[in-house]
Every structure is written in C-alpha cells, then in structure tokens.
XYZ file of C-alpha atoms in Angstrom:
661
model
C 4.394 -13.212 155.726
C 7.679 -13.974 155.882
C 11.456 -12.816 153.934
C 11.336 -13.763 150.426
C 13.740 -16.422 149.202
C 15.645 -14.387 146.829
C 16.943 -12.171 149.389
C 18.165 -14.950 151.222
C 22.319 -15.620 150.665
C 22.764 -19.014 152.539
C 22.473 -22.337 150.954
C 19.303 -23.958 151.387
C 20.639 -26.496 153.610
C 20.990 -23.727 156.559
C 17.510 -21.992 155.948
C 15.016 -24.905 154.784
C 14.032 -25.627 157.959
C 13.099 -22.198 158.831
C 10.553 -21.708 155.704
C 7.319 -20.906 156.543
C 4.788 -23.753 154.992
C 1.788 -21.461 155.094
C 3.697 -18.344 153.345
C 6.651 -20.493 151.813
C 9.014 -17.377 152.769
C 11.766 -17.596 155.213
C 9.641 -17.248 158.402
C 9.763 -13.971 160.199
C 9.112 -14.019 163.708
C 10.079 -17.485 163.567
C 7.648 -19.580 165.849
C 7.765 -23.261 166.623
C 5.081 -25.746 167.577
C 5.353 -28.582 169.607
C 5.875 -31.003 166.355
C 9.102 -28.764 165.730
C 7.263 -26.998 162.673
C 8.523 -23.497 162.411
C 6.088 -20.588 161.264
C 5.992 -17.081 160.872
C 4.187 -15.719 163.637
C 1.895 -13.261 161.897
C 1.141 -16.778 159.643
C 0.238 -18.966 162.527
C -1.347 -16.575 164.489
C -3.840 -15.658 161.360
C -4.016 -19.586 160.478
C -5.334 -20.019 164.532
C -7.690 -17.423 164.255
C -9.375 -18.733 161.293
C -9.950 -22.186 162.879
C -11.490 -20.933 166.208
C -13.839 -18.804 163.836
C -15.007 -22.045 162.282
C -14.958 -23.350 165.270
C -11.939 -26.002 165.008
C -9.729 -27.151 167.172
C -6.299 -25.555 165.573
C -3.751 -28.314 165.035
C -0.304 -27.580 162.998
C -1.372 -27.079 159.229
C 1.589 -29.713 157.999
C 0.865 -32.830 160.489
C -2.208 -32.025 162.096
C -0.651 -33.144 165.548
C 1.081 -29.857 167.039
C -1.137 -28.026 169.377
C -1.133 -24.364 167.623
C -1.736 -22.929 171.043
C 1.646 -23.988 172.612
C 3.300 -21.695 169.967
C 6.485 -20.365 171.608
C 9.326 -18.074 169.852
C 11.972 -20.004 168.129
C 14.555 -18.790 170.528
C 13.046 -19.464 173.389
C 12.117 -22.836 172.964
C 14.811 -24.114 170.768
C 18.092 -21.623 171.544
C 20.265 -23.425 169.454
C 17.967 -23.528 166.282
C 17.454 -19.847 167.206
C 21.046 -19.097 166.916
C 20.996 -20.818 163.550
C 18.208 -18.946 162.444
C 19.641 -15.840 163.658
C 22.780 -16.386 161.386
C 21.058 -16.957 158.185
C 22.862 -14.241 155.445
C 20.606 -12.228 153.715
C 20.350 -8.999 151.655
C 18.411 -5.854 152.106
C 14.704 -5.919 149.953
C 16.085 -2.979 148.641
C 18.420 -4.426 146.769
C 17.302 -3.805 143.501
C 17.193 -0.004 144.536
C 21.145 -0.178 145.030
C 21.219 -0.887 148.792
C 24.602 -3.253 149.312
C 23.628 -4.226 152.688
C 24.149 -7.830 153.322
C 24.470 -9.810 156.853
C 22.770 -11.438 159.506
C 18.794 -12.172 159.599
C 18.968 -11.116 163.116
C 20.241 -7.750 161.643
C 17.712 -6.925 159.056
C 15.283 -5.138 160.679
C 17.797 -2.801 162.147
C 19.112 -1.973 159.111
C 15.736 -1.276 157.370
C 14.958 1.134 160.141
C 18.259 2.541 160.047
C 18.565 6.143 159.013
C 22.208 5.892 158.372
C 21.905 3.063 156.141
C 20.100 4.175 152.950
C 20.291 6.124 150.220
C 22.543 9.556 149.928
C 20.346 12.413 149.187
C 23.267 14.450 147.924
C 23.763 11.838 145.216
C 20.824 14.323 143.458
C 21.848 17.693 144.179
C 18.547 19.385 145.932
C 16.607 16.579 145.140
C 15.458 15.680 148.731
C 16.092 17.384 152.219
C 16.230 15.875 155.417
C 12.765 15.388 157.446
C 12.137 16.956 160.925
C 14.155 14.056 162.373
C 16.998 15.047 160.884
C 17.229 11.978 158.568
C 19.812 12.097 155.973
C 20.815 8.529 154.142
C 23.970 7.760 151.924
C 24.711 5.179 149.253
C 26.966 2.323 150.863
C 28.563 -0.347 149.020
C 29.123 0.350 145.068
C 26.037 -0.820 143.316
C 24.350 1.477 141.199
C 25.738 4.529 142.468
C 24.135 7.735 140.967
C 26.391 9.167 137.876
C 27.760 12.386 138.539
C 25.884 14.161 135.975
C 22.468 12.552 137.103
C 19.456 15.036 135.832
C 17.264 16.370 138.448
C 14.596 14.409 136.701
C 16.046 11.214 136.894
C 17.369 11.629 140.672
C 14.305 12.155 141.192
C 12.305 8.936 139.527
C 15.010 7.315 141.378
C 14.245 8.498 144.926
C 10.633 7.989 143.866
C 11.441 4.148 143.221
C 13.604 3.950 146.541
C 10.445 5.359 148.560
C 7.782 2.838 146.477
C 10.183 0.146 147.496
C 10.670 1.495 151.505
C 6.691 1.724 151.343
C 6.372 -1.979 149.828
C 8.408 -3.139 153.006
C 6.768 -0.960 155.553
C 3.099 -2.478 154.058
C 4.304 -5.833 154.842
C 5.239 -5.295 158.091
C 1.868 -3.429 158.856
C -0.014 -6.427 157.548
C 1.713 -8.346 160.195
C 0.958 -5.864 162.771
C 4.380 -4.877 163.304
C 3.078 -1.056 163.697
C 6.207 0.056 165.031
C 8.471 -1.277 162.354
C 6.126 0.044 159.740
C 5.918 3.308 161.402
C 9.714 3.755 160.809
C 10.008 2.611 157.619
C 7.211 4.847 156.535
C 9.374 7.683 157.831
C 12.435 6.371 155.669
C 10.040 6.404 152.770
C 8.838 10.439 153.898
C 12.252 11.298 154.234
C 13.279 10.303 150.989
C 9.820 11.570 148.944
C 8.804 14.242 151.880
C 5.979 15.789 149.522
C 4.318 12.094 148.703
C 0.998 12.603 151.203
C 0.183 8.780 151.001
C 3.365 7.993 153.034
C 2.308 10.176 155.779
C -1.003 8.652 155.506
C 0.229 5.498 156.149
C 2.457 6.250 158.849
C -0.626 7.821 160.919
C -2.216 4.420 160.232
C 0.232 2.583 162.180
C -0.246 5.765 164.989
C -3.961 4.985 165.169
C -3.204 1.127 165.470
C -0.574 1.861 168.919
C -3.356 4.425 170.037
C -0.940 7.369 169.453
C -4.049 9.284 168.257
C -2.390 12.952 168.551
C 0.568 11.648 166.169
C -2.208 10.083 163.680
C -3.810 13.507 163.584
C -0.541 15.524 162.838
C 0.324 13.122 160.251
C -3.044 13.263 158.408
C -2.892 16.990 158.647
C 0.594 16.780 156.641
C -1.014 14.345 154.266
C -4.129 16.288 153.539
C -1.890 19.891 153.015
C -0.076 17.919 150.217
C -3.194 16.266 148.767
C -6.680 17.269 150.061
C -8.374 15.159 148.200
C -6.818 11.884 149.933
C -9.739 10.522 151.606
C -7.869 7.792 153.557
C -6.433 10.613 155.561
C -9.171 12.455 155.805
C -11.360 9.588 157.395
C -8.440 8.478 159.704
C -8.219 11.517 160.808
C -11.479 11.624 161.943
C -11.592 8.298 163.696
C -8.484 9.717 165.642
C -10.392 12.623 166.717
C -13.295 10.728 167.706
C -11.114 8.688 169.780
C -9.501 11.835 171.404
C -13.132 13.013 172.172
C -12.888 15.934 169.433
C -15.965 14.969 167.572
C -16.705 18.673 166.060
C -12.986 18.985 164.971
C -13.558 15.356 163.189
C -16.587 16.572 161.494
C -15.212 20.048 160.427
C -12.074 18.047 159.090
C -14.452 15.961 156.994
C -16.254 18.543 155.609
C -13.345 20.250 154.419
C -12.000 17.253 152.604
C -15.296 16.670 151.109
C -15.333 20.358 150.045
C -12.225 19.748 148.468
C -13.168 16.514 146.728
C -16.244 18.087 145.299
C -14.205 20.846 143.897
C -11.710 18.220 142.086
C -14.831 16.099 141.011
C -16.217 19.255 139.075
C -12.826 20.201 137.748
C -12.234 16.835 136.714
C -15.700 15.948 135.129
C -16.308 13.647 137.786
C -14.562 10.147 137.860
C -15.215 6.622 139.628
C -12.709 6.846 142.100
C -13.767 10.668 143.055
C -17.397 9.897 143.295
C -16.520 6.713 145.523
C -14.344 9.134 147.434
C -16.963 11.621 148.145
C -19.598 8.354 149.025
C -16.919 7.131 151.504
C -16.552 10.596 152.779
C -20.312 10.966 153.320
C -20.660 7.546 154.948
C -17.831 8.819 157.654
C -19.855 11.922 158.098
C -22.838 10.226 159.245
C -21.334 8.190 161.483
C -19.033 11.178 162.803
C -22.384 13.189 163.347
C -24.060 9.747 164.968
C -21.529 9.592 167.470
C -21.351 13.380 168.303
C -25.251 13.748 168.599
C -25.246 10.350 171.073
C -22.533 12.108 172.793
C -24.626 15.485 173.086
C -27.273 13.753 173.774
C -25.569 11.831 176.717
C -24.379 14.797 178.530
C -27.525 16.809 178.178
C -29.187 13.753 179.910
C -26.423 14.192 182.590
C -27.409 17.762 182.585
C -31.221 16.916 183.465
C -30.520 14.236 185.568
C -31.829 11.548 183.433
C -29.363 8.778 184.062
C -31.160 6.300 182.243
C -30.982 8.270 179.002
C -27.443 9.321 179.416
C -26.684 5.410 179.772
C -28.632 4.740 176.638
C -27.009 7.406 174.213
C -23.348 6.753 175.626
C -24.034 3.077 175.216
C -25.022 3.777 171.449
C -21.869 5.784 170.716
C -19.521 3.049 171.856
C -21.130 0.664 169.041
C -19.272 2.760 166.562
C -16.306 3.769 168.567
C -14.144 2.721 171.659
C -13.116 6.747 172.179
C -12.087 6.859 176.163
C -14.056 10.028 176.975
C -17.600 8.232 175.352
C -16.626 4.831 177.288
C -16.286 7.072 180.843
C -19.248 8.350 179.889
C -20.691 5.293 179.626
C -19.092 4.054 182.996
C -20.132 7.361 184.684
C -24.171 6.452 183.511
C -23.454 2.734 184.531
C -22.653 3.913 188.014
C -25.668 6.229 187.716
C -28.074 2.965 187.110
C -26.158 0.796 190.297
C -24.698 -1.348 187.806
C -21.096 -0.910 189.607
C -19.372 -4.093 188.126
C -19.776 -2.629 184.738
C -18.522 0.560 185.335
C -15.402 -0.961 187.050
C -14.957 -2.890 183.697
C -15.468 -0.171 181.642
C -12.618 2.301 183.421
C -10.400 -0.524 183.724
C -10.625 -0.783 179.843
C -9.776 2.904 179.768
C -6.876 2.514 182.085
C -5.451 -0.683 180.036
C -5.362 1.818 176.651
C -1.700 2.618 174.934
C -3.048 6.188 175.497
C -3.773 5.627 179.414
C -1.751 8.598 180.347
C -4.249 11.228 179.064
C -7.400 9.745 180.325
C -6.024 8.568 183.906
C -7.140 11.502 185.876
C -10.760 11.079 184.490
C -10.838 7.287 184.976
C -9.314 7.506 188.527
C -12.467 9.679 189.502
C -15.161 7.499 187.518
C -13.397 3.973 189.037
C -13.030 5.763 192.667
C -16.383 6.924 192.576
C -17.420 3.308 191.567
C -15.598 2.254 194.745
C -16.970 4.231 197.148
C -20.543 3.764 196.210
C -20.057 -0.147 196.372
C -18.922 0.255 199.835
C -15.277 0.111 199.544
C -14.543 3.671 200.822
C -11.120 3.117 201.685
C -10.077 2.141 198.221
C -11.956 4.582 196.473
C -10.790 7.640 198.421
C -7.244 6.246 197.647
C -7.797 6.180 193.922
C -9.606 9.799 194.046
C -6.565 11.213 195.957
C -4.234 9.678 193.369
C -6.455 11.451 190.126
C -5.957 14.472 192.438
C -2.355 14.162 192.305
C -2.332 13.634 188.677
C -4.742 16.905 188.153
C -4.121 19.293 191.185
C -6.334 21.700 189.447
C -9.184 19.448 188.130
C -12.575 20.685 189.683
C -14.099 17.228 189.455
C -11.261 15.631 191.444
C -11.771 17.802 194.165
C -15.514 17.743 194.458
C -15.726 14.094 194.192
C -12.785 13.569 196.801
C -14.350 16.005 198.898
C -18.096 14.440 198.843
C -16.412 10.898 199.207
C -14.973 11.597 202.327
C -17.717 13.617 203.664
C -20.146 10.454 202.923
C -17.461 8.292 204.869
C -17.721 10.431 208.246
C -21.338 10.591 208.281
C -21.811 7.080 207.530
C -19.076 6.134 210.492
C -21.070 8.574 212.658
C -24.368 6.716 211.889
C -22.749 3.377 212.353
C -21.202 4.564 215.854
C -24.809 5.363 216.910
C -26.116 2.255 216.209
C -23.341 0.204 217.933
C -24.099 2.471 221.172
C -27.797 1.210 220.739
C -28.984 4.883 219.741
C -31.338 3.654 217.516
C -33.571 6.603 217.629
C -30.225 8.982 216.663
C -28.826 6.476 214.249
C -32.093 6.070 211.918
C -31.963 9.976 211.822
C -28.759 9.870 211.390
C -29.140 7.358 208.472
C -32.026 9.438 206.861
C -29.514 12.440 206.650
C -26.949 10.238 205.013
C -29.574 8.716 202.302
C -31.106 12.316 201.637
C -27.846 14.328 201.544
C -24.782 12.315 200.545
C -26.526 9.045 198.529
C -28.658 11.066 196.559
C -32.486 10.188 197.705
C -33.746 13.969 197.460
C -31.927 14.348 193.812
C -34.007 10.805 193.307
C -37.176 12.567 194.136
C -36.901 15.800 192.844
C -34.832 14.920 189.711
C -32.237 17.855 190.433
C -30.204 18.963 187.046
C -26.540 18.318 186.957
C -23.687 20.022 185.220
C -23.449 18.490 182.167
C -20.044 19.663 181.246
C -18.467 17.999 184.251
C -18.421 14.885 186.607
C -21.629 14.606 188.065
C -22.093 14.728 191.655
C -21.279 11.776 193.894
C -24.761 12.249 194.959
C -26.541 12.275 191.780
C -24.859 9.158 191.039
C -25.841 6.906 194.537
C -29.484 6.613 195.008
C -29.261 2.945 193.314
C -25.892 2.353 194.359
C -25.043 -0.757 196.369
C -23.903 1.569 199.232
C -27.450 3.304 199.567
C -29.027 -0.351 199.600
C -26.612 -1.017 202.606
C -27.197 1.860 204.620
C -31.260 1.650 203.584
C -30.473 -2.085 205.565
C -28.733 -0.802 208.169
C -31.752 1.894 208.651
C -34.021 -0.220 208.789
C -32.329 -2.439 211.507
C -32.723 0.429 213.293
C -36.364 1.192 212.572
C -36.648 -2.434 213.783
C -34.744 -2.221 217.015
C -37.119 1.120 217.720
C -40.285 -1.066 217.462
C -41.302 0.190 213.979
C -41.230 -3.384 211.758
C -43.325 -1.547 208.763
C -40.914 1.285 208.397
C -38.088 -1.797 208.563
C -39.971 -3.828 205.920
C -40.169 -0.727 203.429
C -36.549 0.089 203.734
C -35.602 -3.207 203.315
C -37.652 -3.861 200.291
C -36.072 -0.840 198.745
C -32.539 -2.324 199.658
C -33.435 -5.289 198.202
C -34.647 -3.690 194.755
C -31.655 -2.110 194.346
C -29.206 -4.992 195.547
C -30.991 -8.524 195.530
C -28.244 -10.289 197.118
C -28.141 -8.207 199.941
C -28.351 -10.829 202.907
C -28.650 -8.384 205.944
C -31.642 -6.701 204.014
C -33.217 -10.199 203.615
C -32.866 -11.379 207.055
C -34.040 -7.927 208.466
C -37.234 -7.938 206.335
C -37.872 -11.745 207.294
C -37.531 -10.488 211.092
C -39.812 -7.526 210.450
C -42.645 -9.392 209.008
C -42.227 -11.925 211.818
C -42.611 -8.978 214.095
C -46.015 -7.789 212.194
C -47.024 -11.683 212.702
C -46.766 -12.506 208.993
C -44.947 -15.486 209.493
C -45.835 -17.184 206.019
C -44.673 -13.801 204.270
C -41.368 -14.163 206.275
C -41.272 -17.872 205.397
C -41.814 -17.988 201.775
C -39.559 -14.976 201.067
C -36.721 -16.583 202.569
C -37.501 -20.111 201.131
C -37.816 -18.140 197.521
C -33.884 -16.407 198.496
C -32.167 -19.727 199.920
C -33.213 -21.843 196.894
C -32.449 -19.127 194.134
C -29.001 -18.444 195.395
C -28.669 -18.430 199.252
C -28.586 -22.166 199.750
C -24.918 -22.162 201.389
C -25.244 -19.018 203.318
C -25.416 -19.951 207.093
C -27.386 -16.834 208.118
C -29.995 -17.365 205.600
C -30.355 -20.679 206.156
C -30.473 -19.689 209.898
C -33.104 -17.084 209.375
C -35.426 -19.486 207.041
C -35.730 -22.430 209.635
C -36.329 -19.776 212.354
C -39.084 -17.895 210.258
C -40.529 -21.490 209.303
C -40.527 -22.355 213.277
C -42.510 -19.537 213.563
C -44.783 -20.369 210.944
C -45.251 -24.057 212.453
C -45.493 -22.582 215.928
C -48.171 -20.367 215.029
C -50.240 -23.244 212.974
C -50.083 -25.806 215.870
C -52.903 -26.477 217.894
C -53.338 -24.880 221.427
C -53.179 -27.978 223.745
C -53.768 -26.043 226.853
C -57.037 -24.023 225.652
C -58.306 -27.676 224.355
C -58.126 -29.182 227.456
C -59.162 -26.230 229.187
C -56.257 -25.917 231.530
C -53.223 -23.414 232.078
C -49.622 -23.591 231.350
C -48.831 -24.074 235.093
C -51.137 -26.995 235.737
C -49.951 -30.237 236.988
C -49.709 -33.630 235.529
C -52.672 -34.236 237.541
C -54.793 -31.341 236.878
C -54.145 -32.248 232.764
C -55.238 -35.811 232.940
C -58.399 -34.846 234.980
C -59.119 -31.955 232.431
C -58.454 -34.567 229.756
C -61.117 -37.001 231.468
C -63.556 -34.281 231.801
C -63.263 -33.279 227.823
C -63.251 -36.812 226.520
C -66.269 -37.894 228.174
C -68.127 -34.967 226.793
C -66.598 -35.838 222.832
C -66.349 -39.724 223.341
C -67.472 -41.596 219.925
C -69.659 -43.623 221.837
C -71.476 -40.797 223.359
C -72.357 -39.648 219.656
C -72.892 -42.484 217.869
C -77.056 -41.711 217.094
C -75.584 -38.199 216.015
C -75.404 -36.918 212.340
C -72.756 -38.057 210.467
C -71.121 -34.669 210.085
C -71.518 -34.216 213.934
C -70.025 -37.622 214.795
C -66.962 -36.686 212.830
C -66.226 -33.630 214.243
C -66.712 -35.075 217.781
C -64.395 -38.172 216.602
C -61.810 -35.448 215.573
C -61.924 -33.730 218.676
C -61.656 -36.927 221.021
C -58.405 -37.871 218.782
C -56.905 -34.364 219.133
C -57.564 -34.426 223.012
C -55.682 -37.996 222.880
C -52.460 -35.813 221.264
C -52.931 -33.185 223.808
C -52.435 -35.572 226.696
C -49.753 -37.591 224.931
C -47.521 -34.482 224.962
C -48.466 -32.966 227.856
C -48.513 -35.614 230.382
C -44.819 -36.372 229.235
C -42.497 -34.245 230.884
C -40.079 -33.966 227.853
C -42.475 -33.489 225.110
C -44.311 -31.043 227.202
C -40.875 -29.192 227.401
C -40.207 -28.964 223.548
C -44.054 -28.006 223.292
C -43.614 -25.274 225.487
C -41.025 -23.664 223.814
C -42.867 -23.520 220.243
C -42.264 -27.245 218.522
C -45.487 -28.727 216.961
C -46.164 -32.630 217.246
C -43.949 -33.493 214.138
C -40.876 -31.369 215.403
C -41.334 -32.772 218.861
C -40.841 -36.393 217.215
C -38.017 -35.386 215.605
C -36.302 -33.991 218.121
C -36.769 -37.271 220.789
C -36.040 -39.669 218.054
C -32.691 -37.583 217.505
C -32.302 -37.638 221.468
C -32.785 -41.641 221.409
C -30.512 -42.049 218.751
C -27.947 -39.838 220.398
C -28.343 -41.910 223.813
C -28.195 -45.466 221.941
C -24.248 -44.211 220.369
C -23.046 -43.118 223.775
C -24.564 -46.293 225.367
C -22.530 -49.251 226.105
C -19.037 -49.906 227.764
C -16.523 -47.376 227.031
C -18.744 -44.795 225.891
C -20.194 -47.286 223.184
C -16.554 -47.679 221.473
C -16.225 -51.174 223.316
C -13.744 -52.327 225.834
C -11.864 -54.567 223.382
C -12.247 -57.729 225.636
C -15.225 -59.275 224.107
C -17.206 -58.945 227.146
C -19.680 -56.006 225.550
C -22.735 -57.334 223.978
C-alpha cells in the first residue's frame, strides 16, 4: 500500500520508476530487489508471506527473477535512486479537506504527524479544544479557509470530515503495520474530534500491537466512556488486561460492556448489529474466563505441590494468550518438570517483549533459578542478583537468591570432601544436599507451596539436571565406599532425570561390574553408545572395558583345564597336558557312545588350545591379563604388523641407495 498517484505533483518521468507493481501507487517505504524493481515494503513483504505459505520460492512478481529474500531499502541499495525518490513532490492526502501543504515525499510522514500543520481549531469558535498533549492545529495556506461567520454546525461537520480523513490515513498506516505513525495520526484525529470513541479505540489498537498494553487500556477506557456499546474497544481492553495479567479486571470490563450492549439492544428493539456485538462479547467472555480458570488452576496446583498439573494448566492458557505472567507461570512449571531448556526459551521470550521492563525482575528470577538448577550456578546467581537490584524489596528475589547461594555452598562442600577421599562424609553431605536443597523431601512428601509467589527453589529441583549430577556424584562416593548396589540405584535415578549424563552411565556400568553383572554393564553401555554416545571417549572406553570384563568372565580357565597353577613352569604345563590328553584322546574312546566320544573330542581340542596359549610366553602373558583367545590373536597380529612396519633399513623407510630389499 503506497501513496496515491493523485497526491503526486512531480511529472511522471520523475516518479514512474518508483510505482509499486503490486498496489500501483508510489511505493511507501521503497524497497528494491536485485532485478531493480521497486515495491512498497509492506506489499513485497505480504507477497513473500503468501508465497511461503504456498511452499513456493518467492521471486519478483514482475520478472520472476529477483529473489524477494534479498530485498533491501532503496536508499541503502541505491543511494542515488533513494535521493531521487525522496525529492518526488507531493501534496498532503488531506488536501481535499483544506490542507495546502506540498513538499518532498521524504517530508510527508513528518507533516502528517506534525501537530502544528493541520486545521486551526479557532476557525470555528469553541468547536473543538486541544487534547491532553496540547495539540492545537491551524490552517496553513489559503485553501478553503472557513468563512468568518461559519455556523457551529457547519464547523463541526467540517472538523468531522477532517478527522475522518486523518482516520483514513491512520488506517492505511495501520494496515502496513506502521503502528507508531498510525497512533500519531489517530491522535490528531482525536484532537480534532475528541468525542469520537472509535478514534481512541483505534489508537488503543496501535498501542496493543506494539505491546503498550497499559496505554491501550487507557484509550479503550476513554472510548468506552464516550460509547459504552463500542464492542471493539471492550474486547481490545480485555485482551490488553489479560496480557497484563489482570484477568479479573478483563472479565469485569467485558461484563459491564455486555450489560450496556444488552440495555441498548432492549432500548432499540434489537438489531442485527447489536445482536452480533452481544455474541462477540459472549465469545470474548468465554475466552477470558477460560484463561482465568487456567491461571487459577495453575496457581492452585503450585500451592498443592503438583507441578505436572500446573504445567498442564499454564500450557492450556498459552493457547489463548501470550501474557507474560502466564508465560512465566508455564516456564516455572517446565522448570519443576526438569525441562530447563524449555524454561529458558520461555523466559527469553518474555525478556524480548516490548514491555519487558515491567516483567524483567520476575523473568530474571525464573531464568536465574533455571540456570542454577542446570548446574550453571555462577550465571544463575548473577541473574538473581540483578533481579534483586531491580526489585530490592521483592520477596521472591530475596528468597530464591538466598536458596541458590546456600545450595552452591553445600555443593562445594560435598565436592571438597569427595576430592579429599572422605567418601563416607561426602556421601552424607550429598544426601543432605539432595534432601534439603534439591527437593527430595518435597518429592516424597508432596509439600505444599505458596501459590501467590515464586515456588521455593527446592520445590522445583527434584528432577532438575543439578539433582541428576548430585546423584551421580553421590553414586561415585557409594562405589568408592564399596556399596555398588546403592551406586546403581543413584545412577538409575540420575539417568531417569538426565538421560545424557555421561558420569551416571559410566558409574553405573562400573558398579554393575563390581556386582559381577558384566553382561548387564556391557549391554547398557552398548545401547548408549549406539544411540548417542558413539563419539564420547569416556563412554567408548567404559564400553570397551565392560566388554573386556564380560569376555574375560566367559573365557575357559586353561589352568583349571590342565589341573595346574598360574605359577607353573612351562615344563609342568606340558606334563599336565600330556597327562590330561591321554585321558581324553579320541582313540581311547573310539568305541564309546557317540555323545561320550564327542565330549572327549571337544575336551581334547580344548586341551590343545590351552597348551598353545600357556606354552607361549607372550600368549600366556596376555591370557593372564584377561584376554581371551580371539583377543590374543588380534593383539599378536597387531604386534607382528607393527614389527614388520618398523623393520628394514633406516627403520623401514629405506636408505635411498637401492640396496634395501
């Protein structure tokens, strides 16, 4: 949507290159593509959005070559063309209402929003008064000056036409999402005709779109004071109140508007417009009531200690509104469920709002708590201190900061004990940390919380990443104390909370190995490595070690098979082999039953393998270290390959004389 050609005063040769091919008007917010076609910023943006919705690459609608994604402001992409565009001569769109302004296109927006360049309110004595901002406009130029003896009715009609023309200009700005400019022009219309409720309601819409919800409520209140049946103002006010977290006030305002509309409907004997208005109010009331009920249910759930129900309630409310207080409620519930990443995204959404200053302390408390419970203590405490600086008297900030500092001190003390190898004391310290600061007692007893404030940090911590890390560290203490069963239990809980916690997986596998459950340890780590841990060195090493222990347990005991000891000499081993092989030689059992003969043949073959391994010093050394026959063969093959690579003249590299064969 651009500037109408009837308001352009320059000759066609000057402005023809700047006519938007979409709206066929001189481009407003001129934007140029790589193909040199110029469009309105709004028109080309809307075109691109439509194309993307259809799954089509957005190319220039004229030549189908320029990429719309590469659109740039004309003044930036082509400064010379930008200067020519700025010098296009135009007149005020309110020229038909008597405004004689003409000038450069670049100055048009400033003229439209300039309080001193429109109609003189003194033209009709007492016909209008300045608004709260002190706006008093005047006639400029000589076009259609009001007659000296203009009647009050004629003056009022003339001012109404002017206000309507201003509203039309503001509507165009609103449609292209230039909400700031639209708000200013609506303000001029209000100054000309301050008693028209629709102008104030429309300016409230501009405030709503830029996140100025308090200003929106004020404008809508002023509009409803002039026309209690203006449904659009009542609904907009309700939405703004919901965004401010004032659901009760939103509902009461809608009920008052509904009562006024019902009274007007009865007085006028019905009417399609009033019936439709009542229906719209009923729909908005239902929406607000649903949001209010969801918020109340969420707070009650927090009060009862039911974080799952709180998350469901606030999540349901988010389907109807993006109110910051509801987003923060949902973020708090997500934190209580251990979904820290989701919590951080929601708090960042609040901090990026246009009205972020109002919610910044509360958002920083939730975000700081999330960072503390995700094992980023220093960063989280810094955010909590910032929240306390912004709101020194805030009880939530004080309470949460104090809890975070206490948690950090206890965690450091427990880690220090573990580093000193005082594992009994460290395990006890981690137990206190988990019970008191990380909410284990809360989880077991389902303690209640204060529904009117931010929950205690411990109430949100039972399934947090920090709780998982603390459990994994306590499991390590249990393992060092010789309590592998307790270690396995703690690791299982830690993995349930945080599936990708490497320490918990490694400690669990080690504890299972200590219990002799090498198959379980190997199977667990194999699953982890195949799913997501293939590139983690610690997991790979732990898996290889668990697999080694499993195979070590499954390999045959060659010493027991030969009935000799580990310290037996090679001569003693060969003698034991001779004795056992005579007892199991196939020729000796040729006349036996097939199953007996097969058993002795297998035993005779195994005795040969035992002699092969134990009579070779290198193979015997590897066997004593825990390797099975297959692993021994691989080790020897690798050693032979390394020896061959290192052989020859000059370490295998050749001397260059041609004598190396």
